[in-house]
Amino acid sequence: MGDAASAIRSAYEKVRSGGNPNESSVRTIVRESWSRSVLGGVDPSGLRPGGAAMSAAEFRLYRRTHPMSAARSLVQSLMLDDIADTGVVVALTDEHGRLLWVEGDSSARDDAARIDFIEGAVWSEDVVGTNAPGVALAVDRGVQIVGAEHFTESVQEFNCAAAPVHDPITGHVIGVVDVTGGRAAAAPFALAAVRSVVAAVERELRSPSVDLADPRVFAVSSAQLTILSGDQYAWVRPGGSTTQLSRRHAEILTLLQAHPEGMNTEQMAMALAEDGVDSVTVRAEISRLRRDLGADTIASRPYRLGVDVESDWQSLRVQVRAGQGLAAAISALGRGGLLADSIAPGIVDLFEELREDIRSRAIADQDVAALTRWTESVHGREDLEAWQVLARRLGADHPDRALVTGRIRVLDRRLGR
């Protein structure tokens, strides 16, 4: 391997000095890219900016409405968790080589930033010279570029593997999926992994639910999560458009809102089922959520909500803990919706906490309206202590006291007291 790297280095130096490289030491795809880089006037001694300049706001809008936004959620689900601590980043570009997203752990992103491999930068072959995303766009095929095969000298400590993504209708290239970094990006399986992910992305883009003609569907900034209205769970976008949620998807979103610090795959698996669920299942469900609600909705490493979300259950919890409108909060809880129906351990815990918050507040405040609403509810009708507190608060002359004391006697008998 050392001899091969030395031969490539020698050939590279020959190209820089205006000569022709030894054909036996350099792969054809690399040699041809070097030639195009030389003819294009790429400076091998440094990077230069390329592409149309954009403000931060313009760039955010551009990538949100770009067709590659439809691919992001699946790429995140299939790749990000697997590259943890491998020293590489995953990038998605547009058809011009502009980096739309660069994701990975903070250390890998910091390393990539040293060579300007950052969101918004252009890494086409005519700007940076030989590099995997740029060559993949130039030749419309998957490619791996290792070390000194890069044309720009400052990039030669890195390795990369990339493959183009095609529009399923027109066949045109809409962007590239790339991995860039250290040793892991030079391994033979890196390019195979990228090609596999691209194949999955292109299958996903053929799905009837993905409308590349209207990529703005993937731009989500905030939303309302509704889970307390019976068995109908919904995600309502700011503009009013609504997506009905399956129980599993509603559970995942509720858990992520309850854990703003984020949850890894294992934590999410254990919160969804007593014995856990397969990590592949968790990733697949996250991928479907990103597809349905927008790639920015759920961030990775760890999984966490990437947009502002308000929900009926969270608003209720805040209201109860603040001691405001407790009777109204009990009515709003109703039967409990998803919280009552779910058997996911994480949701069961949330429901128990919310019910205990309501019960404790009602008993501590000794508010007649709240106690009455609580003991009338499905959650408090068997709560002997709450009935006893309500009886004391009503007083001997209250017209409802006889009904309350009667219920206390019934509960006493049921409890064997």
Phi, psi and omega in degrees: 000322179296318179297319179296317180296321179295321179295321179293319178299317180296318179295322180297315180297325179295319178296317181298329181271004175098004181267182177258135182289158173293116186298331183283343185262347185234133178299148183302317183296327179284314181302317181293323178293320176303316181298316178295324180295318178296311181296330180278357177077024178292133179276112182287350183271353180189164179271150174227147181293154179213167179081168180293135179291141178227145170286167180301319181292319179297320180294316180300318178293318182300312184286329178296327184259008179275144180304334179292345176298334178288342181267341191300315185299318181290320178298318177301312184294322185275338189239320194299315181295330183281345182261005180306131175063021177260356178078022178234160173244156173253131181233148170240133179246168169272188183287352179255001180091006177285131181285113180276316177221138173231114188230151182157186179288164188298324180296315179294321179293323178296318178298316181294326181295335180297336178251020178066027175272076187227161180301132181100336180286152180256125182240041174286160182297325182284350178259312187254347186086199186298118174201157189300310179300317181295316180291320179302321177289323183291323186249357179056053175200162177291144183207150176238130179240126188240129171048241186292355174292339176294145182278325180274125191300321184293346182266354191287353173275357182252164174230154180206153177221133185213156176214145182281151176250135185248144171296128185293341182265308184272337185081358180288149176288129178252351179166192184221145167256132187222147166241133183225138177163221186268223189301322183299327181285348178265349182291149181303327184286346183297312180292322178298320179295317180296315179299321179295318179294318179298319178300319178293321179297316181294327174295318180296321181293339177280353181294139179300337182282350180256114181252096181291344178287343179227069183293351179295345177300340182269358181270102181239128180247327178203166185197171176241125178258124182242120183228357185265353183270081178063223182255018177255115182248138189219151173243115184249121179283162181306325180284353178104349179291142188238138172243122176286138184252143169289164179300317182297318179293322176295322178297315182298313181296321179295317179296319180293324177290327179286341181235074183298340177287346178101163179223136175277178185299318182294317179298318179295319180300316181288332179283341183267338181207148183303318180261012182078167173236162181298139181300327178296322178295317178301312182296321180295319180293320177298318179299317180294322178297316179297322178296316186282325187251346182121140185298330182281351186297319181236120177273167183244164174052072353276173175297132178201159179292131181260002180227162176287130182228132169251149180218156180294320183290322180291319177299321179296317180297317178298317180299316181294314182293335176276353180071028183251128175055050186297318180298318178295324179296320179296320177295320181295327179297323180057221179286336178120351177051228181302322183301323180278327186277331187287145173250008176294126185307320181294324178285320177302317179297317180298319181293317179299319179296316181294316178298319180292324176300314181295312182299312183297319180294318180297316181290318182293319182283337182053036178278125186298317182297317180291316179297320179296315180295322181292314182288341175277343185278162178297337183274334186242003185291341177255013185272094184301316182299319180296319177297320180294318178296319179297319180299317180295322182288332183287325182084161187295330186268359183288137184296338181268357186294325180296320178295320182292314180294328175296318179295324179297319179296320178298314181294323177300316180294317180298324181275357177074029180270000000 
